[in-house]
Amino acid sequence: MLKSDADDPASLVNRLTDSRFKEMHTQLGFKDEGTRNSLTDSAAWRTVMINKYVEQRFESAQADQNEKVGTVLEFRRKAGAVKNWFDVLKDPEMTEFMRTSLGVPSSVAGLDIDKQVELFKAKFDITKLQDPAELEKLERKYVAISDAQAGVNSASNVALTLMNAAVSAGAGGQFTPITLDISAVTSFRRSSY
């Protein structure tokens, strides 16, 4: 693949369906059937490669700690390159992000690709991905819907933590149920304060 001539449409790098190989070939700048590389001597090229590496490592570390944060960071990085819904649908992570953010069921994946595009177009104007405010809205929706679908972890749920602490402290670690007679409570006369 590295020996391929990127200018020749029949070369291997241009025939591969995964566009990342062509991007890698172009970014590495191999020439003369993969034997020469003119870019590695460039300080600017090295800086770009280091920045890409650091960015990717940061995303991976965040994803290891919290999968949703990693997904949002990956979405931010990729969103600028999206031109149409086909760009989204060819990337499984982007598709999952958009499907979750827009409330589209996963069963839609079984539909014809053109039908999926129509459905997504009806839900969201893809050109809005260039607007940082729209990106932030989508990110918030993604996190909220993901949390709701996964069920919020009880350790991070403040209300459950407070309730558990109150039960443990006030009742010696036991839950004491109470019963209210609603009809008796509502039959009291109301008085103005």
PDB file of C-alpha atoms in Angstrom:
ATOM      1  CA  MET A   1       0.000   0.000   0.000  1.00  0.00           C
ATOM      2  CA  LEU A   2       2.845   2.402   0.823  1.00  0.00           C
ATOM      3  CA  LYS A   3       4.393   1.660  -2.580  1.00  0.00           C
ATOM      4  CA  SER A   4       1.204   2.764  -4.323  1.00  0.00           C
ATOM      5  CA  ASP A   5       1.077   5.842  -6.502  1.00  0.00           C
ATOM      6  CA  ALA A   6      -1.663   8.025  -5.014  1.00  0.00           C
ATOM      7  CA  ASP A   7      -2.109   9.781  -8.371  1.00  0.00           C
ATOM      8  CA  ASP A   8      -2.922   6.498 -10.167  1.00  0.00           C
ATOM      9  CA  PRO A   9      -6.633   5.579  -9.757  1.00  0.00           C
ATOM     10  CA  ALA A  10      -5.805   1.894 -10.344  1.00  0.00           C
ATOM     11  CA  SER A  11      -3.200   1.700  -7.537  1.00  0.00           C
ATOM     12  CA  LEU A  12      -3.958  -0.272  -4.392  1.00  0.00           C
ATOM     13  CA  VAL A  13      -4.231   2.738  -2.105  1.00  0.00           C
ATOM     14  CA  ASN A  14      -6.991   4.158  -4.306  1.00  0.00           C
ATOM     15  CA  ARG A  15      -8.869   0.871  -4.582  1.00  0.00           C
ATOM     16  CA  LEU A  16      -9.181   0.259  -0.836  1.00  0.00           C
ATOM     17  CA  THR A  17     -12.620   1.006   0.576  1.00  0.00           C
ATOM     18  CA  ASP A  18     -11.269   2.342   3.861  1.00  0.00           C
ATOM     19  CA  SER A  19     -10.270   5.932   3.145  1.00  0.00           C
ATOM     20  CA  ARG A  20      -7.982   6.008   6.194  1.00  0.00           C
ATOM     21  CA  PHE A  21      -5.314   4.125   4.226  1.00  0.00           C
ATOM     22  CA  LYS A  22      -5.195   6.801   1.569  1.00  0.00           C
ATOM     23  CA  GLU A  23      -5.108   9.477   4.265  1.00  0.00           C
ATOM     24  CA  MET A  24      -2.194   7.669   5.960  1.00  0.00           C
ATOM     25  CA  HIS A  25      -0.379   7.316   2.622  1.00  0.00           C
ATOM     26  CA  THR A  26      -0.852  11.005   1.908  1.00  0.00           C
ATOM     27  CA  GLN A  27       0.078  12.117   5.425  1.00  0.00           C
ATOM     28  CA  LEU A  28       3.257  10.026   5.434  1.00  0.00           C
ATOM     29  CA  GLY A  29       4.185  11.327   1.990  1.00  0.00           C
ATOM     30  CA  PHE A  30       5.899   8.236   0.573  1.00  0.00           C
ATOM     31  CA  LYS A  31       7.335   8.569  -2.924  1.00  0.00           C
ATOM     32  CA  ASP A  32       9.304   6.364  -5.330  1.00  0.00           C
ATOM     33  CA  GLU A  33       7.348   3.189  -4.573  1.00  0.00           C
ATOM     34  CA  GLY A  34       7.576   3.677  -0.824  1.00  0.00           C
ATOM     35  CA  THR A  35      11.354   4.059  -0.647  1.00  0.00           C
ATOM     36  CA  ARG A  36      11.540   7.816  -0.082  1.00  0.00           C
ATOM     37  CA  ASN A  37       9.757  10.180   2.250  1.00  0.00           C
ATOM     38  CA  SER A  38      10.303  13.894   2.001  1.00  0.00           C
ATOM     39  CA  LEU A  39       8.019  14.936   4.846  1.00  0.00           C
ATOM     40  CA  THR A  40       9.869  13.528   7.868  1.00  0.00           C
ATOM     41  CA  ASP A  41      12.586  16.169   7.501  1.00  0.00           C
ATOM     42  CA  SER A  42      10.012  18.963   7.880  1.00  0.00           C
ATOM     43  CA  ALA A  43       9.625  20.412  11.394  1.00  0.00           C
ATOM     44  CA  ALA A  44       6.067  21.552  10.565  1.00  0.00           C
ATOM     45  CA  TRP A  45       5.102  18.017   9.497  1.00  0.00           C
ATOM     46  CA  ARG A  46       6.554  16.549  12.710  1.00  0.00           C
ATOM     47  CA  THR A  47       4.588  19.086  14.777  1.00  0.00           C
ATOM     48  CA  VAL A  48       1.350  18.138  13.005  1.00  0.00           C
ATOM     49  CA  MET A  49       2.017  14.421  13.568  1.00  0.00           C
ATOM     50  CA  ILE A  50       2.842  14.946  17.249  1.00  0.00           C
ATOM     51  CA  ASN A  51      -0.304  17.008  17.755  1.00  0.00           C
ATOM     52  CA  LYS A  52      -2.421  14.314  16.084  1.00  0.00           C
ATOM     53  CA  TYR A  53      -0.821  11.660  18.279  1.00  0.00           C
ATOM     54  CA  VAL A  54      -1.388  13.666  21.485  1.00  0.00           C
ATOM     55  CA  GLU A  55      -4.996  14.364  20.496  1.00  0.00           C
ATOM     56  CA  GLN A  56      -5.637  10.682  19.782  1.00  0.00           C
ATOM     57  CA  ARG A  57      -4.037   9.573  23.056  1.00  0.00           C
ATOM     58  CA  PHE A  58      -6.112  12.137  24.963  1.00  0.00           C
ATOM     59  CA  GLU A  59      -9.321  10.859  23.340  1.00  0.00           C
ATOM     60  CA  SER A  60      -8.389   7.262  24.110  1.00  0.00           C
ATOM     61  CA  ALA A  61      -7.570   8.059  27.743  1.00  0.00           C
ATOM     62  CA  GLN A  62     -10.871   9.888  28.175  1.00  0.00           C
ATOM     63  CA  ALA A  63     -12.759   7.025  26.536  1.00  0.00           C
ATOM     64  CA  ASP A  64     -11.083   4.568  28.915  1.00  0.00           C
ATOM     65  CA  GLN A  65     -12.340   6.588  31.895  1.00  0.00           C
ATOM     66  CA  ASN A  66     -15.771   7.452  30.487  1.00  0.00           C
ATOM     67  CA  GLU A  67     -16.957   6.027  27.187  1.00  0.00           C
ATOM     68  CA  LYS A  68     -19.454   8.846  26.602  1.00  0.00           C
ATOM     69  CA  VAL A  69     -16.772  11.526  26.972  1.00  0.00           C
ATOM     70  CA  GLY A  70     -14.553   9.651  24.517  1.00  0.00           C
ATOM     71  CA  THR A  71     -17.419   9.411  22.046  1.00  0.00           C
ATOM     72  CA  VAL A  72     -18.151  13.141  22.340  1.00  0.00           C
ATOM     73  CA  LEU A  73     -14.473  14.035  21.818  1.00  0.00           C
ATOM     74  CA  GLU A  74     -14.308  11.785  18.755  1.00  0.00           C
ATOM     75  CA  PHE A  75     -17.493  13.370  17.418  1.00  0.00           C
ATOM     76  CA  ARG A  76     -16.012  16.864  17.852  1.00  0.00           C
ATOM     77  CA  ARG A  77     -12.902  15.859  15.937  1.00  0.00           C
ATOM     78  CA  LYS A  78     -14.807  14.276  13.051  1.00  0.00           C
ATOM     79  CA  ALA A  79     -17.753  16.677  12.757  1.00  0.00           C
ATOM     80  CA  GLY A  80     -15.848  19.314  10.788  1.00  0.00           C
ATOM     81  CA  ALA A  81     -15.167  16.885   7.943  1.00  0.00           C
ATOM     82  CA  VAL A  82     -18.811  15.817   7.526  1.00  0.00           C
ATOM     83  CA  LYS A  83     -20.305  17.063   4.257  1.00  0.00           C
ATOM     84  CA  ASN A  84     -23.411  14.886   4.001  1.00  0.00           C
ATOM     85  CA  TRP A  85     -25.281  12.091   5.755  1.00  0.00           C
ATOM     86  CA  PHE A  86     -23.330   9.442   3.859  1.00  0.00           C
ATOM     87  CA  ASP A  87     -20.172  10.705   5.624  1.00  0.00           C
ATOM     88  CA  VAL A  88     -21.917  10.057   8.932  1.00  0.00           C
ATOM     89  CA  LEU A  89     -23.378   6.674   7.986  1.00  0.00           C
ATOM     90  CA  LYS A  90     -20.058   5.262   6.754  1.00  0.00           C
ATOM     91  CA  ASP A  91     -18.563   5.780  10.228  1.00  0.00           C
ATOM     92  CA  PRO A  92     -20.109   3.456  12.873  1.00  0.00           C
ATOM     93  CA  GLU A  93     -19.178   5.716  15.816  1.00  0.00           C
ATOM     94  CA  MET A  94     -20.574   8.851  14.150  1.00  0.00           C
ATOM     95  CA  THR A  95     -23.721   6.955  13.173  1.00  0.00           C
ATOM     96  CA  GLU A  96     -24.243   5.762  16.740  1.00  0.00           C
ATOM     97  CA  PHE A  97     -23.645   9.276  18.086  1.00  0.00           C
ATOM     98  CA  MET A  98     -26.134  10.884  15.693  1.00  0.00           C
ATOM     99  CA  ARG A  99     -28.686   8.095  16.101  1.00  0.00           C
ATOM    100  CA  THR A 100     -28.585   8.489  19.883  1.00  0.00           C
ATOM    101  CA  SER A 101     -28.582  12.307  19.793  1.00  0.00           C
ATOM    102  CA  LEU A 102     -31.537  12.468  17.441  1.00  0.00           C
ATOM    103  CA  GLY A 103     -33.513   9.674  19.103  1.00  0.00           C
ATOM    104  CA  VAL A 104     -33.436   7.400  16.075  1.00  0.00           C
ATOM    105  CA  PRO A 105     -33.869   3.715  16.992  1.00  0.00           C
ATOM    106  CA  SER A 106     -31.020   1.311  16.232  1.00  0.00           C
ATOM    107  CA  SER A 107     -33.386  -0.814  14.123  1.00  0.00           C
ATOM    108  CA  VAL A 108     -33.084   1.885  11.432  1.00  0.00           C
ATOM    109  CA  ALA A 109     -29.670   0.399  10.583  1.00  0.00           C
ATOM    110  CA  GLY A 110     -31.503  -2.418   8.785  1.00  0.00           C
ATOM    111  CA  LEU A 111     -33.083  -0.026   6.302  1.00  0.00           C
ATOM    112  CA  ASP A 112     -31.761   0.808   2.857  1.00  0.00           C
ATOM    113  CA  ILE A 113     -29.027   3.467   3.088  1.00  0.00           C
ATOM    114  CA  ASP A 114     -31.075   5.985   1.096  1.00  0.00           C
ATOM    115  CA  LYS A 115     -34.025   5.544   3.473  1.00  0.00           C
ATOM    116  CA  GLN A 116     -31.693   6.105   6.427  1.00  0.00           C
ATOM    117  CA  VAL A 117     -30.423   9.318   4.845  1.00  0.00           C
ATOM    118  CA  GLU A 118     -34.004  10.530   4.311  1.00  0.00           C
ATOM    119  CA  LEU A 119     -34.857   9.785   7.929  1.00  0.00           C
ATOM    120  CA  PHE A 120     -31.801  11.593   9.276  1.00  0.00           C
ATOM    121  CA  LYS A 121     -32.381  14.557   6.929  1.00  0.00           C
ATOM    122  CA  ALA A 122     -35.881  14.934   8.343  1.00  0.00           C
ATOM    123  CA  LYS A 123     -34.444  15.009  11.877  1.00  0.00           C
ATOM    124  CA  PHE A 124     -31.422  17.295  11.439  1.00  0.00           C
ATOM    125  CA  ASP A 125     -29.863  19.628   8.875  1.00  0.00           C
ATOM    126  CA  ILE A 126     -26.319  18.275   8.464  1.00  0.00           C
ATOM    127  CA  THR A 127     -24.926  21.717   7.563  1.00  0.00           C
ATOM    128  CA  LYS A 128     -25.557  22.730  11.190  1.00  0.00           C
ATOM    129  CA  LEU A 129     -22.551  20.597  12.179  1.00  0.00           C
ATOM    130  CA  GLN A 130     -20.399  23.594  11.245  1.00  0.00           C
ATOM    131  CA  ASP A 131     -22.032  25.628  14.054  1.00  0.00           C
ATOM    132  CA  PRO A 132     -20.325  25.161  17.474  1.00  0.00           C
ATOM    133  CA  ALA A 133     -23.593  25.909  19.308  1.00  0.00           C
ATOM    134  CA  GLU A 134     -25.352  23.105  17.414  1.00  0.00           C
ATOM    135  CA  LEU A 135     -22.481  20.724  18.173  1.00  0.00           C
ATOM    136  CA  GLU A 136     -22.823  21.511  21.860  1.00  0.00           C
ATOM    137  CA  LYS A 137     -26.589  20.872  21.750  1.00  0.00           C
ATOM    138  CA  LEU A 138     -26.027  17.495  20.082  1.00  0.00           C
ATOM    139  CA  GLU A 139     -23.343  16.577  22.601  1.00  0.00           C
ATOM    140  CA  ARG A 140     -25.626  17.405  25.532  1.00  0.00           C
ATOM    141  CA  LYS A 141     -28.479  15.434  24.017  1.00  0.00           C
ATOM    142  CA  TYR A 142     -26.178  12.480  23.391  1.00  0.00           C
ATOM    143  CA  VAL A 143     -24.975  12.392  26.998  1.00  0.00           C
ATOM    144  CA  ALA A 144     -28.485  12.836  28.423  1.00  0.00           C
ATOM    145  CA  ILE A 145     -30.050  10.161  26.230  1.00  0.00           C
ATOM    146  CA  SER A 146     -27.124   7.767  26.759  1.00  0.00           C
ATOM    147  CA  ASP A 147     -27.450   8.168  30.521  1.00  0.00           C
ATOM    148  CA  ALA A 148     -31.194   7.583  30.344  1.00  0.00           C
ATOM    149  CA  GLN A 149     -30.777   4.493  28.158  1.00  0.00           C
ATOM    150  CA  ALA A 150     -28.035   3.015  30.309  1.00  0.00           C
ATOM    151  CA  GLY A 151     -29.716   3.927  33.578  1.00  0.00           C
ATOM    152  CA  VAL A 152     -27.851   6.397  35.724  1.00  0.00           C
ATOM    153  CA  ASN A 153     -25.313   4.715  37.975  1.00  0.00           C
ATOM    154  CA  SER A 154     -26.669   4.831  41.517  1.00  0.00           C
ATOM    155  CA  ALA A 155     -23.241   5.770  42.899  1.00  0.00           C
ATOM    156  CA  SER A 156     -23.337   9.007  40.907  1.00  0.00           C
ATOM    157  CA  ASN A 157     -27.014   9.736  41.518  1.00  0.00           C
ATOM    158  CA  VAL A 158     -27.154  12.427  44.216  1.00  0.00           C
ATOM    159  CA  ALA A 159     -30.759  11.722  45.219  1.00  0.00           C
ATOM    160  CA  LEU A 160     -30.115   8.022  45.778  1.00  0.00           C
ATOM    161  CA  THR A 161     -26.929   8.756  47.703  1.00  0.00           C
ATOM    162  CA  LEU A 162     -28.742  11.173  50.037  1.00  0.00           C
ATOM    163  CA  MET A 163     -31.618   8.755  50.543  1.00  0.00           C
ATOM    164  CA  ASN A 164     -29.273   5.886  51.348  1.00  0.00           C
ATOM    165  CA  ALA A 165     -27.338   8.050  53.809  1.00  0.00           C
ATOM    166  CA  ALA A 166     -30.546   9.187  55.523  1.00  0.00           C
ATOM    167  CA  VAL A 167     -31.841   5.637  55.797  1.00  0.00           C
ATOM    168  CA  SER A 168     -28.525   4.398  57.167  1.00  0.00           C
ATOM    169  CA  ALA A 169     -28.180   7.193  59.732  1.00  0.00           C
ATOM    170  CA  GLY A 170     -31.793   7.635  60.841  1.00  0.00           C
ATOM    171  CA  ALA A 171     -33.042   4.087  60.999  1.00  0.00           C
ATOM    172  CA  GLY A 172     -29.942   2.215  62.029  1.00  0.00           C
ATOM    173  CA  GLY A 173     -29.391   0.960  58.516  1.00  0.00           C
ATOM    174  CA  GLN A 174     -32.960  -0.264  58.050  1.00  0.00           C
ATOM    175  CA  PHE A 175     -35.693   1.125  55.869  1.00  0.00           C
ATOM    176  CA  THR A 176     -38.884   2.078  57.716  1.00  0.00           C
ATOM    177  CA  PRO A 177     -41.905   2.383  55.446  1.00  0.00           C
ATOM    178  CA  ILE A 178     -44.698   4.799  56.332  1.00  0.00           C
ATOM    179  CA  THR A 179     -48.275   5.005  55.151  1.00  0.00           C
ATOM    180  CA  LEU A 180     -50.202   8.232  54.659  1.00  0.00           C
ATOM    181  CA  ASP A 181     -53.970   8.369  54.607  1.00  0.00           C
ATOM    182  CA  ILE A 182     -54.468  10.852  51.755  1.00  0.00           C
ATOM    183  CA  SER A 183     -58.231  11.199  52.348  1.00  0.00           C
ATOM    184  CA  ALA A 184     -57.614  12.243  55.968  1.00  0.00           C
ATOM    185  CA  VAL A 185     -54.970  14.767  54.938  1.00  0.00           C
ATOM    186  CA  THR A 186     -57.141  16.341  52.244  1.00  0.00           C
ATOM    187  CA  SER A 187     -60.203  16.627  54.513  1.00  0.00           C
ATOM    188  CA  PHE A 188     -58.589  19.253  56.768  1.00  0.00           C
ATOM    189  CA  ARG A 189     -59.858  22.749  56.319  1.00  0.00           C
ATOM    190  CA  ARG A 190     -57.515  25.079  54.553  1.00  0.00           C
ATOM    191  CA  SER A 191     -56.599  28.251  56.304  1.00  0.00           C
ATOM    192  CA  SER A 192     -54.995  31.272  54.756  1.00  0.00           C
ATOM    193  CA  TYR A 193     -51.615  32.293  56.106  1.00  0.00           C
TER     194      TYR A 193
END
